[in-house]
Tab-separated table of C-alpha atoms in Angstrom:
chain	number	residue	atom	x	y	z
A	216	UNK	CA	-150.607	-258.195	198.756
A	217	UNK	CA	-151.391	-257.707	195.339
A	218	UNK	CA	-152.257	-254.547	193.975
A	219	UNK	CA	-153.037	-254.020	190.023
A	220	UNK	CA	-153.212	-250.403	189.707
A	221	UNK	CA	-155.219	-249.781	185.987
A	222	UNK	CA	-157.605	-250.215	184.136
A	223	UNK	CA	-157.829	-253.028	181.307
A	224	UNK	CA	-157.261	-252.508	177.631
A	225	UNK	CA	-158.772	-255.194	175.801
A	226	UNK	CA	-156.552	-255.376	172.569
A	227	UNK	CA	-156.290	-257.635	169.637
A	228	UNK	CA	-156.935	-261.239	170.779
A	229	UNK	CA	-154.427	-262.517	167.677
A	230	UNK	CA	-150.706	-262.876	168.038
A	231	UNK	CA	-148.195	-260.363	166.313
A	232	UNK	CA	-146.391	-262.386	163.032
A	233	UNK	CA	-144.370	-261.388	160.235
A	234	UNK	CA	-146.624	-263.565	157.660
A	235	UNK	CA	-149.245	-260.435	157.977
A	236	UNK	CA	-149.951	-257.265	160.025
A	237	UNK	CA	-151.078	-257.173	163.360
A	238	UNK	CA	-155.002	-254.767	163.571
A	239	UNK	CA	-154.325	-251.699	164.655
A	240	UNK	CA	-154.063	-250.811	168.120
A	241	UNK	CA	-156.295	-248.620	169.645
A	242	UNK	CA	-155.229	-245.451	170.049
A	243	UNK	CA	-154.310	-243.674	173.047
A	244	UNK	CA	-155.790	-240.607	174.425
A	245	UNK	CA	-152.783	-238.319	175.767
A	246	UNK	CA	-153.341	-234.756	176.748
A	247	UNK	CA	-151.917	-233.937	173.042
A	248	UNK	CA	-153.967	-233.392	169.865
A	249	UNK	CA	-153.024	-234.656	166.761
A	250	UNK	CA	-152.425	-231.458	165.301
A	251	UNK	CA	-149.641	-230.880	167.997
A	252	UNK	CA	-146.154	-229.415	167.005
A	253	UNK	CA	-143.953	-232.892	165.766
A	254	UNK	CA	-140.586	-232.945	167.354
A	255	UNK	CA	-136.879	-233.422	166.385
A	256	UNK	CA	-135.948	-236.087	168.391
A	257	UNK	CA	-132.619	-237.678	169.391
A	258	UNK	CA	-132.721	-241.063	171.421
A	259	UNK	CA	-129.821	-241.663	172.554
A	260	UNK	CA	-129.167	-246.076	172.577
A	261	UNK	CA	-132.082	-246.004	170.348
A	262	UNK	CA	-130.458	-249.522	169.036
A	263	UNK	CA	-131.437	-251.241	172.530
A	264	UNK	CA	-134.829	-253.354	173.317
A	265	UNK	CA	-136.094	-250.478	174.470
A	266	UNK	CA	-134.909	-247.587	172.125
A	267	UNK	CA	-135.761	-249.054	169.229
A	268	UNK	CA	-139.217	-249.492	169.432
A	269	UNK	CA	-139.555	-246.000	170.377
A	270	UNK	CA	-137.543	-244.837	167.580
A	271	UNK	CA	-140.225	-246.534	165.522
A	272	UNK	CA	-142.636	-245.756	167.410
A	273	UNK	CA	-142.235	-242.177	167.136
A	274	UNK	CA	-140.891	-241.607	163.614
A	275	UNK	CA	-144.482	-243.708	162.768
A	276	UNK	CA	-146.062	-241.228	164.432
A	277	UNK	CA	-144.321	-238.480	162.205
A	278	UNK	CA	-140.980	-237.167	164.320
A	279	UNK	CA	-138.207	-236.774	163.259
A	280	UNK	CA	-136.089	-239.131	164.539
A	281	UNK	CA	-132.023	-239.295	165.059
A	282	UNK	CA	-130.851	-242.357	166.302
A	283	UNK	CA	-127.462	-242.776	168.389
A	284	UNK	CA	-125.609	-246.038	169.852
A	285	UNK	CA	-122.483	-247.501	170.207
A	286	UNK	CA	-123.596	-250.499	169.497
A	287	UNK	CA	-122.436	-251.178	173.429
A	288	UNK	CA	-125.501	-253.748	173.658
A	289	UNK	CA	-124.451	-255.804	170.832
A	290	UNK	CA	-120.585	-256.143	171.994
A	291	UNK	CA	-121.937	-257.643	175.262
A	292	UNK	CA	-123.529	-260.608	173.541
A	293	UNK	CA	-120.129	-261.287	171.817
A	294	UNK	CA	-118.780	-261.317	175.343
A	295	UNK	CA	-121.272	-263.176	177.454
A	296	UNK	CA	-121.393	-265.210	174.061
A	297	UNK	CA	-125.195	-265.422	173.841
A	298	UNK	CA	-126.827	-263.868	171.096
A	299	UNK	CA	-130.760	-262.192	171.127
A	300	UNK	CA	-132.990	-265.011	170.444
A	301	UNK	CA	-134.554	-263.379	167.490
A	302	UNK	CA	-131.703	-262.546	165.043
A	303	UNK	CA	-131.617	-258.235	164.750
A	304	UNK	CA	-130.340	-256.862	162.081
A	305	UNK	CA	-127.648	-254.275	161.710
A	306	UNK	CA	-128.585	-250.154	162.264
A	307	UNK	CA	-128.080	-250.047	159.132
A	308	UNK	CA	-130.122	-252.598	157.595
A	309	UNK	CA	-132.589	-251.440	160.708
A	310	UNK	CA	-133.189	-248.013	159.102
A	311	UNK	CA	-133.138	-248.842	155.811
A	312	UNK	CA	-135.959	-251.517	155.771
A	313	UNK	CA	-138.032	-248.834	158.141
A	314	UNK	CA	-137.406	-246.481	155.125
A	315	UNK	CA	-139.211	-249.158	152.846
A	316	UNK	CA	-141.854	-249.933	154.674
A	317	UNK	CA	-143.104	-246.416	156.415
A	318	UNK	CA	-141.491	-244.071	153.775
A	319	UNK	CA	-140.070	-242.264	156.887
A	320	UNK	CA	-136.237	-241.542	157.208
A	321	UNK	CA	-134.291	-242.328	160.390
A	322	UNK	CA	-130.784	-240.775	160.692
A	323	UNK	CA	-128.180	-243.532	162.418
A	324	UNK	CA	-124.490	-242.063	164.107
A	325	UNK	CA	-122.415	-243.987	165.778
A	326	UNK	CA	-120.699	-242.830	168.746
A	327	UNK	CA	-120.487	-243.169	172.229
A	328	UNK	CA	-122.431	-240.820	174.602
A	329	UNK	CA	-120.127	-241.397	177.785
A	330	UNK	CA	-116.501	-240.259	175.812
A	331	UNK	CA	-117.644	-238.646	172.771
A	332	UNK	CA	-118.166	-235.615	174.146
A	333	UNK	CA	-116.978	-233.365	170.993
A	334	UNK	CA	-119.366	-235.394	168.873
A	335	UNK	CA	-122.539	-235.042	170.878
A	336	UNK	CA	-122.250	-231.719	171.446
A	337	UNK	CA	-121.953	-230.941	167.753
A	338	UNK	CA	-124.659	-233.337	166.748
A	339	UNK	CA	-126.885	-231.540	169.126
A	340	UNK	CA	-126.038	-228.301	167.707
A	341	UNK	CA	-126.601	-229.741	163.937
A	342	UNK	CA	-130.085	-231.105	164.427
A	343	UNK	CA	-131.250	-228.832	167.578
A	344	UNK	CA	-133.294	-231.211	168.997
A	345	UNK	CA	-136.572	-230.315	171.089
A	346	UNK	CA	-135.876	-233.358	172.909
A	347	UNK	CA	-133.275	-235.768	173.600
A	348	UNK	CA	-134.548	-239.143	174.847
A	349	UNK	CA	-131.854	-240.845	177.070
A	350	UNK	CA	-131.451	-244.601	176.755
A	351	UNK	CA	-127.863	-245.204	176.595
A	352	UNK	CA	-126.926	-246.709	179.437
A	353	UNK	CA	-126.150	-250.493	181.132
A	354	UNK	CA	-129.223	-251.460	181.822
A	355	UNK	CA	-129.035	-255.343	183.650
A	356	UNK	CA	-128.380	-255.327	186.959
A	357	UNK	CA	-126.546	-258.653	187.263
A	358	UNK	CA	-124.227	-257.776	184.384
A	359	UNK	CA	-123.485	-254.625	187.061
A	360	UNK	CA	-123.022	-257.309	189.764
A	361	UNK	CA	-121.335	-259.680	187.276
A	362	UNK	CA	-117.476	-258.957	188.271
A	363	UNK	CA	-115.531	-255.901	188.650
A	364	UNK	CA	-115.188	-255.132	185.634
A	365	UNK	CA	-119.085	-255.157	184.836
A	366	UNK	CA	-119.100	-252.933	187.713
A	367	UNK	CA	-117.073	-250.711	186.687
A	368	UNK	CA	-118.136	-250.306	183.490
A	369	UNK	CA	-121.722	-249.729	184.221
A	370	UNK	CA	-120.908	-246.841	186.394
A	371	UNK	CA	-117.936	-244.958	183.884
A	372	UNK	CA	-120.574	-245.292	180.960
A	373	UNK	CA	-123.515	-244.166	182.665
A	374	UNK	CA	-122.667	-241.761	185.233
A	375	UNK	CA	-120.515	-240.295	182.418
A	376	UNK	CA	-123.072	-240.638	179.531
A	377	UNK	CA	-125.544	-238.787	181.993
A	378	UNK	CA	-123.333	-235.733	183.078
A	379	UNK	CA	-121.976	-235.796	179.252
A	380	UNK	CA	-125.696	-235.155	178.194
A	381	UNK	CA	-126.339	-232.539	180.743
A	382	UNK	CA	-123.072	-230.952	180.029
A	383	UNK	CA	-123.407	-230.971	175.931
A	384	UNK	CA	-127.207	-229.500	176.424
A	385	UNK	CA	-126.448	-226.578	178.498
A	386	UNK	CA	-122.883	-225.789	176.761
A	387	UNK	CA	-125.486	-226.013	173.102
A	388	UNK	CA	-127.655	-222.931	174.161
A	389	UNK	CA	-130.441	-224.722	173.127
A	390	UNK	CA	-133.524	-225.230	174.979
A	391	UNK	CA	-133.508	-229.091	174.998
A	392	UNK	CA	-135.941	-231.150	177.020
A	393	UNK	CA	-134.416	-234.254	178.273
A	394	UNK	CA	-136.443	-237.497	179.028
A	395	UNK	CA	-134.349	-240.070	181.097
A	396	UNK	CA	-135.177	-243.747	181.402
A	397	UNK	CA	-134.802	-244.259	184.886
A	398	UNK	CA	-136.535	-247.649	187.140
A	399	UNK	CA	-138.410	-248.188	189.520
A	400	UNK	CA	-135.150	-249.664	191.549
A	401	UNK	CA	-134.304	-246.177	192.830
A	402	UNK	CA	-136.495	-246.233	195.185
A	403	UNK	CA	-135.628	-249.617	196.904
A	404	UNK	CA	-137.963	-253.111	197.412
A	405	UNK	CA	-138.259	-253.258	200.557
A	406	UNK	CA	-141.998	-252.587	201.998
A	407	UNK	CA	-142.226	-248.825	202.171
A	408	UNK	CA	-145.338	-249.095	204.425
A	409	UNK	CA	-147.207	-247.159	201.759
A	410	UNK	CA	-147.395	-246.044	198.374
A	411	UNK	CA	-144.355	-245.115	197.021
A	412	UNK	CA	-145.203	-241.550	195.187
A	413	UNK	CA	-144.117	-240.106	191.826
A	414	UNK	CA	-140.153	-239.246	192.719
A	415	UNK	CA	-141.274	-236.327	195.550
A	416	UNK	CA	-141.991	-236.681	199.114
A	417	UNK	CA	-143.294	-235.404	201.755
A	418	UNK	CA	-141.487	-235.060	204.869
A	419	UNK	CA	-141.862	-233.355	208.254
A	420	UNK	CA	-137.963	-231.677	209.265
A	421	UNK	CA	-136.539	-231.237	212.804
A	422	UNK	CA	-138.660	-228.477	213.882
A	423	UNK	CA	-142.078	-229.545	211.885
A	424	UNK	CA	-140.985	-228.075	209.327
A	425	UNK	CA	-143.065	-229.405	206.042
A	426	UNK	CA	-141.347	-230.071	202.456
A	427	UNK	CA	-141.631	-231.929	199.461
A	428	UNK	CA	-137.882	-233.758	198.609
A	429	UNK	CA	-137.086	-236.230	196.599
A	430	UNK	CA	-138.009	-239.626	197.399
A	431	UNK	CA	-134.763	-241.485	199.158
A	432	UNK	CA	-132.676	-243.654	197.457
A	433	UNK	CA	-132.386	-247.232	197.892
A	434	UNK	CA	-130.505	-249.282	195.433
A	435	UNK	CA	-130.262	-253.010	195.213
A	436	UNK	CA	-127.533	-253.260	192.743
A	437	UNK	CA	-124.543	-251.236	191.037
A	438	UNK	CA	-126.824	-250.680	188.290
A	439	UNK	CA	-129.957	-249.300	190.407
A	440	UNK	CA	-127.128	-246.930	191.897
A	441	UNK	CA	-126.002	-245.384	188.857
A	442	UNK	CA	-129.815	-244.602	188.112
A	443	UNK	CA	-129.914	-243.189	191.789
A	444	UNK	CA	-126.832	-241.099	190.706
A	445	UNK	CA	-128.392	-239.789	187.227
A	446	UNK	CA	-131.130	-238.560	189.508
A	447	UNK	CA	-129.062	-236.391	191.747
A	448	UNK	CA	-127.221	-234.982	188.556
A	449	UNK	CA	-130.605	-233.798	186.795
A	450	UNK	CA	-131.508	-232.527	190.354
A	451	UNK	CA	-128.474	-230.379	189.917
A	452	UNK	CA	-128.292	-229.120	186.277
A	453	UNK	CA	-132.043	-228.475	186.581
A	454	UNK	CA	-131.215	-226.292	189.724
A	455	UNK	CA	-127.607	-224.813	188.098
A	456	UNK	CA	-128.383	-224.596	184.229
A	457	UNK	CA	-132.228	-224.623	184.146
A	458	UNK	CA	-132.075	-227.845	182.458
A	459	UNK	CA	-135.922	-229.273	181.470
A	460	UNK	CA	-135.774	-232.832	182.340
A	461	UNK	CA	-138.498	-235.978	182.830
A	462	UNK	CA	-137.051	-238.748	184.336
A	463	UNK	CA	-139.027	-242.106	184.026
A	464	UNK	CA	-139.225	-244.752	186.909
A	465	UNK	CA	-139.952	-247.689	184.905
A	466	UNK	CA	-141.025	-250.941	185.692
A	467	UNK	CA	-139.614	-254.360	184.552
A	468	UNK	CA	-140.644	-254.556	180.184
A	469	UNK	CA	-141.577	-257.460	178.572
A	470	UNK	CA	-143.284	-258.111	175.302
A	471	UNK	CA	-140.633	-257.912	172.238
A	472	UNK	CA	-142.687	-256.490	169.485
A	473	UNK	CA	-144.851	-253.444	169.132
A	474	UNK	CA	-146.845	-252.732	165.911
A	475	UNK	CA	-143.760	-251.185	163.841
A	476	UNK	CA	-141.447	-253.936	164.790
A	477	UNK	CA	-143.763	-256.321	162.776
A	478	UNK	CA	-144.230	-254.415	159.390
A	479	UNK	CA	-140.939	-256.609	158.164
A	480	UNK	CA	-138.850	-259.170	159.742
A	481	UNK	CA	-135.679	-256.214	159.020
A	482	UNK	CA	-137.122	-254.696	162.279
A	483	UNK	CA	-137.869	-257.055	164.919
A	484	UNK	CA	-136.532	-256.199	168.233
A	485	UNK	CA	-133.947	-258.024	170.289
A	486	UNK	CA	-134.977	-260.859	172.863
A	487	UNK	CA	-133.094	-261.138	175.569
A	488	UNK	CA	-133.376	-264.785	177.562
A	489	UNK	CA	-130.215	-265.516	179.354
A	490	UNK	CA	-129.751	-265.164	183.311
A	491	UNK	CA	-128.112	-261.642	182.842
A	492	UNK	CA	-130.185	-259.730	180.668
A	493	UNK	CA	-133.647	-261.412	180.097
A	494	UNK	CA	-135.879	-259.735	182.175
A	495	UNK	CA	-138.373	-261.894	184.555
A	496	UNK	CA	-141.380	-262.161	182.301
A	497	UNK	CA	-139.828	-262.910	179.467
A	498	UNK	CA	-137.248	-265.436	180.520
A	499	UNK	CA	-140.707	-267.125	182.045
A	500	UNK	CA	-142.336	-267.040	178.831
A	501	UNK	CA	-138.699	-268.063	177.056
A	502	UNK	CA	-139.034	-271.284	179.248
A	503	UNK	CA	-142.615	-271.830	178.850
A	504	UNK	CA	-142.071	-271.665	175.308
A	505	UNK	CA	-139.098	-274.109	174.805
A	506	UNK	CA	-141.229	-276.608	177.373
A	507	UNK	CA	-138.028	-275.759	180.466
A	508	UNK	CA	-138.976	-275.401	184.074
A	509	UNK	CA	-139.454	-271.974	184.871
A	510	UNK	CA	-136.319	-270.671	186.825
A	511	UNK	CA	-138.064	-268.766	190.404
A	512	UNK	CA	-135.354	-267.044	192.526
A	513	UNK	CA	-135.565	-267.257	196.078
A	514	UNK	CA	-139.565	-268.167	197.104
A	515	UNK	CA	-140.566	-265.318	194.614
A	516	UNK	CA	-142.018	-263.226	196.514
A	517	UNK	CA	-140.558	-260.252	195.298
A	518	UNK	CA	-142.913	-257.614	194.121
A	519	UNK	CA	-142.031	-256.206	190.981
A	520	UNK	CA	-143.407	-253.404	188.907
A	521	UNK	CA	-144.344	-254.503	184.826
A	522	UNK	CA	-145.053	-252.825	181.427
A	523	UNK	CA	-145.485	-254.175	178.187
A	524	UNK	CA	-143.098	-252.788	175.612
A	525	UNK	CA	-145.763	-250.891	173.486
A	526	UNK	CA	-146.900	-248.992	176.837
A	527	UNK	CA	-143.017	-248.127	177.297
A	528	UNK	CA	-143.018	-246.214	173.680
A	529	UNK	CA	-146.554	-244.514	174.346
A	530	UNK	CA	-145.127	-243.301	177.429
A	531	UNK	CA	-141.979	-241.833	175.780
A	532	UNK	CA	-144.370	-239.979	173.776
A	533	UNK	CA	-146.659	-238.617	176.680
A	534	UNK	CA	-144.033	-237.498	178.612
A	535	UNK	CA	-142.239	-235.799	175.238
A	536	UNK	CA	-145.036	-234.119	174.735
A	537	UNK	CA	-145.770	-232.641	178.099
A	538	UNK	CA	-142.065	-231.019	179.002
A	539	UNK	CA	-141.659	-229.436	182.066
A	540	UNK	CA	-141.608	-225.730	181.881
A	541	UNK	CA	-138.567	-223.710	182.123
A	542	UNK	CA	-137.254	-223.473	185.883
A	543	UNK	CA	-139.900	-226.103	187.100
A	544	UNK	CA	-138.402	-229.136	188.700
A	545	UNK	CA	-137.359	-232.267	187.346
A	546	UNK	CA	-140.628	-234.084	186.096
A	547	UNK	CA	-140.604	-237.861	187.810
A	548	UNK	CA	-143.331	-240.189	186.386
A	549	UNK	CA	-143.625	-244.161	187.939
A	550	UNK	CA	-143.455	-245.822	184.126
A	551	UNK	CA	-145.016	-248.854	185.267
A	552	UNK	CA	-149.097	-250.508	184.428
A	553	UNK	CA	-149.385	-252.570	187.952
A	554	UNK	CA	-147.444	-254.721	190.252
A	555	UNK	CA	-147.493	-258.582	190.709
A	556	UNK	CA	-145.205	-260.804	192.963
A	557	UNK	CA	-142.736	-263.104	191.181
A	558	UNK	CA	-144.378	-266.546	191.755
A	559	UNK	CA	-148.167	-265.174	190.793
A	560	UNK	CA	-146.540	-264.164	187.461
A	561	UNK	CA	-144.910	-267.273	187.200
A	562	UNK	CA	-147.894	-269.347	187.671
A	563	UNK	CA	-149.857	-267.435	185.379
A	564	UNK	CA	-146.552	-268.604	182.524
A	565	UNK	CA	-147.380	-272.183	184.112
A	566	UNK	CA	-151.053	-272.468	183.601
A	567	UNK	CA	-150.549	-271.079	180.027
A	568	UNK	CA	-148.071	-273.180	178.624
A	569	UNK	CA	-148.110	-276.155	181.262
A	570	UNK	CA	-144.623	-276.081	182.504
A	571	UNK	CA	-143.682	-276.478	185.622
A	572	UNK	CA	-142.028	-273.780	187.871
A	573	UNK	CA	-139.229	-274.704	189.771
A	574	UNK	CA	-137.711	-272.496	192.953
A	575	UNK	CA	-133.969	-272.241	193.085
A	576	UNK	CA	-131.419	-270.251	194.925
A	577	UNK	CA	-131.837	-266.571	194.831
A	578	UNK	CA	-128.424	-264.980	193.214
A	579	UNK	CA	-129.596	-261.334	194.580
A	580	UNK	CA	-129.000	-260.034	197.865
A	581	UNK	CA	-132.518	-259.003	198.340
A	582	UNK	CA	-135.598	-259.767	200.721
A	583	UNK	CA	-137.360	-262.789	200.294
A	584	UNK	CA	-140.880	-261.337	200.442
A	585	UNK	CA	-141.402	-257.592	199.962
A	586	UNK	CA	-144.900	-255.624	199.625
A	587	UNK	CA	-144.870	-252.400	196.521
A	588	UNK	CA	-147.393	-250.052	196.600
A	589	UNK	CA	-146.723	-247.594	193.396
A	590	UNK	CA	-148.404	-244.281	192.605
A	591	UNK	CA	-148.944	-244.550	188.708
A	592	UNK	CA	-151.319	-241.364	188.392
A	593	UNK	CA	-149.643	-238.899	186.158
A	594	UNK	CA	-149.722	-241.636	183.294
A	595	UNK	CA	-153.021	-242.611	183.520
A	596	UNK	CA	-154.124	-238.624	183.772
A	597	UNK	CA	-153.070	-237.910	180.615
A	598	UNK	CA	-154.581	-240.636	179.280
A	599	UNK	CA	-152.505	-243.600	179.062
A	600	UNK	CA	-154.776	-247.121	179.250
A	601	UNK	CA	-151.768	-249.704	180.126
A	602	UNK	CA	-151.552	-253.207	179.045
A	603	UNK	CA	-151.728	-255.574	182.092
A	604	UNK	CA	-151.085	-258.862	182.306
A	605	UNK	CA	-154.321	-260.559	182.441
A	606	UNK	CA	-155.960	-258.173	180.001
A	607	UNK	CA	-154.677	-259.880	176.832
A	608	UNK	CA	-153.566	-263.188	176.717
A	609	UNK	CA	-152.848	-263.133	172.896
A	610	UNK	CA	-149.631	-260.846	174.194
A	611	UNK	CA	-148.638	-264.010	175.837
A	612	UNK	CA	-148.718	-265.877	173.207
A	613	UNK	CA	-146.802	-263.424	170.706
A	614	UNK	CA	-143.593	-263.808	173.070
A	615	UNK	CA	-144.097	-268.113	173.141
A	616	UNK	CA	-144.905	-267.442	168.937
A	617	UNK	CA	-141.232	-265.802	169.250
A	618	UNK	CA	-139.178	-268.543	171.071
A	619	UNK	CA	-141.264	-270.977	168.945
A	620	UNK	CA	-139.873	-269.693	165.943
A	621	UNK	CA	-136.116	-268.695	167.221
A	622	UNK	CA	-135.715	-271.831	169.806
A	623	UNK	CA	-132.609	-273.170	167.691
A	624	UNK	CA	-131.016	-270.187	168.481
A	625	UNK	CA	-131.473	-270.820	171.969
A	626	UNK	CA	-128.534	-271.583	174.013
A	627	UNK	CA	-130.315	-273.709	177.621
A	628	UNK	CA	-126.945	-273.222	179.668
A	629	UNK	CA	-127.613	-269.601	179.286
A	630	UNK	CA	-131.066	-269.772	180.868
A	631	UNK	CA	-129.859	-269.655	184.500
A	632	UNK	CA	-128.121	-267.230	186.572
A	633	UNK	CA	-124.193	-266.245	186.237
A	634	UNK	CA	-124.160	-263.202	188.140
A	635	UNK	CA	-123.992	-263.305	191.862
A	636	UNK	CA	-124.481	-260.311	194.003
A	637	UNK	CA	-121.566	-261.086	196.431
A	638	UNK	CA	-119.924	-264.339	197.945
A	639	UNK	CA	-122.262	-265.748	200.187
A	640	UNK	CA	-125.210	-265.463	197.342
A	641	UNK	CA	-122.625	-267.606	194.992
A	642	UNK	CA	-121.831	-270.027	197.766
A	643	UNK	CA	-126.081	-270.340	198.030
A	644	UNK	CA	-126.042	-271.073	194.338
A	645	UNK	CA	-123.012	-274.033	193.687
A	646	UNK	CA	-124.104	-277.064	192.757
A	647	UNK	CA	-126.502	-275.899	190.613
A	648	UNK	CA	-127.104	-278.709	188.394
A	649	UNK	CA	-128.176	-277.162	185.208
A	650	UNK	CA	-128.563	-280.476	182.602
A	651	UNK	CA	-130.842	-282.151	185.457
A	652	UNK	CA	-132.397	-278.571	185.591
A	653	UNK	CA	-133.171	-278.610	182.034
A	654	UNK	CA	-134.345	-282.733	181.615
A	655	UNK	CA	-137.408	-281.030	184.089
């Protein structure tokens, strides 16, 4: 069953370019005045497709904004050896051209948040941040199920990076609020039987005895586990240290440019297309793009949860700018605009660029067909008016506009899946024939 869970924004109808500026965006209401306090911001893997769009985002908006990465993100390509389909430039080249165009500074360190402890903590006490925004973790799941070692390193640099942010706030002093990209894969995608609420609840004990816990964990991946982990550890420096944390459940992103990313070519953000990192909707629109059948795992029928990448940085700001109070719980918003099943978003790629789909073997260990029912309401209360899929086809067509432009720097043998959640999913997948796959 399909269940879109917001309202339409009708935006732009013309496609984002570099030749000339996008029209502005319509702004968003959020439960914030202009006039409110700006911040001093640190976002943590505020290199990433993700972080730095918000970075922009939110230094355009007149924060002050302190980037940090390891530059983790970029390593990986060199080792699955696939590049982003649009070519990103360096942090510092990053920075500097957002310096020319907005006027605005952006402070770059590089360091890494899961062993750098000493340096954290002393960059937090140097800029004493009202917020630190938390992106610096693994975030593919079949990199996490790639091999040992991709599981192992997905859970040493992000359960660490997590606790080391916890620990380096409380041991600062500093009232810090902490906003956590979490995903919507804590909580499982299986059919619940209902809507899945915002992180809480609630539950009749032994006894009937009423409470309000947090939601239980169900993780499909190493990946989705380590998120699962992060959220016990804020449930515990929250409780121990009276730490103020959000923690987003966010839905699958796709778009690749927001209205900063455009101002100069210096800034565009990273596209990620291959079978390990490029997330559903944009591998789709990847293959629509470069005319290649349109890669559906299993009988897609997997319900997923989506948001365009501008919605993700509008709702970095909303929840920045409505903390939790000291000694409240750990804030949990659903980051997500509505939910579609896998094939339905895959025909809606087909009928726009006339490519065919193609099922093949699902490389996930992971129901065939699953019902999601999402509570999205704290969002859209404070006034966020999401981006859906259907509500602006010119989005579409920026992300073909991209691969267009960048399909020489497309590698095809990257397109399908490497990663393979254990050995009977890889034994589903040999035999694979990729070159027949791509001759459609």
């Amino acid at each position: 069953m399909l269940r879109i869970l917001t309202l339409l924004l009708l935006l732009p109808s013309t496609a984002f370019s570099f030749s000339t500026l996008p029209r502005p965006l319509p702004p968003i209401s959020t439960s914030t005045s202009l006039s409110a306090k700006k911040k001093n911001v640190i976002i943590l893997g505020g290199d990433g497709f993700c972080g730095w769009p918000t970075s922009l985002y939110l230094s355009d908006k007149g924060h002050s904004v302190t980037i940090v990465d390891n530059l983790s993100r970029r390593n990986i390509d060199t080792e699955l050896g696939c590049d982003s389909l649009t070519p990103i430039s360096s942090p510092q080249t990053r920075v500097s051209a957002w310096k020319e165009v907005s006027g605005k500074t952006i402070d770059f360190h590089n360091l890494d948040v899961a062993k750098d402890y000493d340096k954290l903590l002393s960059l937090i006490k140097e800029k004493k941040p009202d917020t630190i925004i938390h992106f610096a973790e693994q975030r593919a799941a079949p990199y996490s199920m790639k091999s040992t070692k991709g599981k192992r390193y997905t859970v040493d640099n992000n359960i660490s990076g997590t606790n080391n942010v916890c620990c380096a706030v409380a041991d600062s002093g500093l009232d810090v609020h902490i906003v956590h990209l979490g995903t919507m894969g804590v909580y499982g995608y299986g059919s619940s039987g209902g809507e899945i609420p915002e992180g809480y609840i609630d539950v009749v004990l032994p006894g009937g005895r009423e409470s309000n816990i947090l939601h239980p964990a169900y993780p499909g991946s190493v990946y989705h586990a380590t998120k699962c982990l992060d959220a016990i550890m804020f449930q515990f420096y929250n409780k121990n240290d009276q730490l103020r944390v959000t923690d987003l459940h966010q839905g699958i992103v796709w778009g690749t440019n927001t209205p900063q990313t455009v101002r100069d070519e210096r800034l565009i953000n990273r596209f990620d297309y291959d079978g390990d990192y490029g997330t559903v909707l944009n591998r789709f629109l990847m293959q629509g793009g470069m005319g290649v059948p349109l890669t559906v795992y299993g009988t897609g029928g997997q319900t997923r949860g989506f948001i365009h990448i501008t919605d993700t940085t509008k709702c970095l700001e909303i929840a920045m700018e409505n903390p939790p109070k000291k000694g409240e719980r750990v804030e949990i918003f659903n980051q997500i605009a509505e939910t579609r099943r896998v094939r339905d978003v895959a025909q809606m790629v087909a009928d726009q660029t006339g490519v065919e789909m193609k099922m093949v073997p699902n490389p996930r260990q992971e129901a065939e067909e699953n019902e999601l029912d999402v509570s999205n309401q704290k969002f859209l209360g404070k006034g966020l008016n999401p981006t859906t899929l259907e509500s602006e086809n010119g989005l579409f067509s920026e992300v073909v506009d991209i691969v267009k432009k960048y399909k020489d720097r497309c590698d095809p043998k990257m397109i399908l899946p490497a990663s393979y959640w254990n050995k009977d999913r890889a034994k589903a997948c040999e035999g694979m024939d990729i070159e027949k796959h791509m001759k459609n």
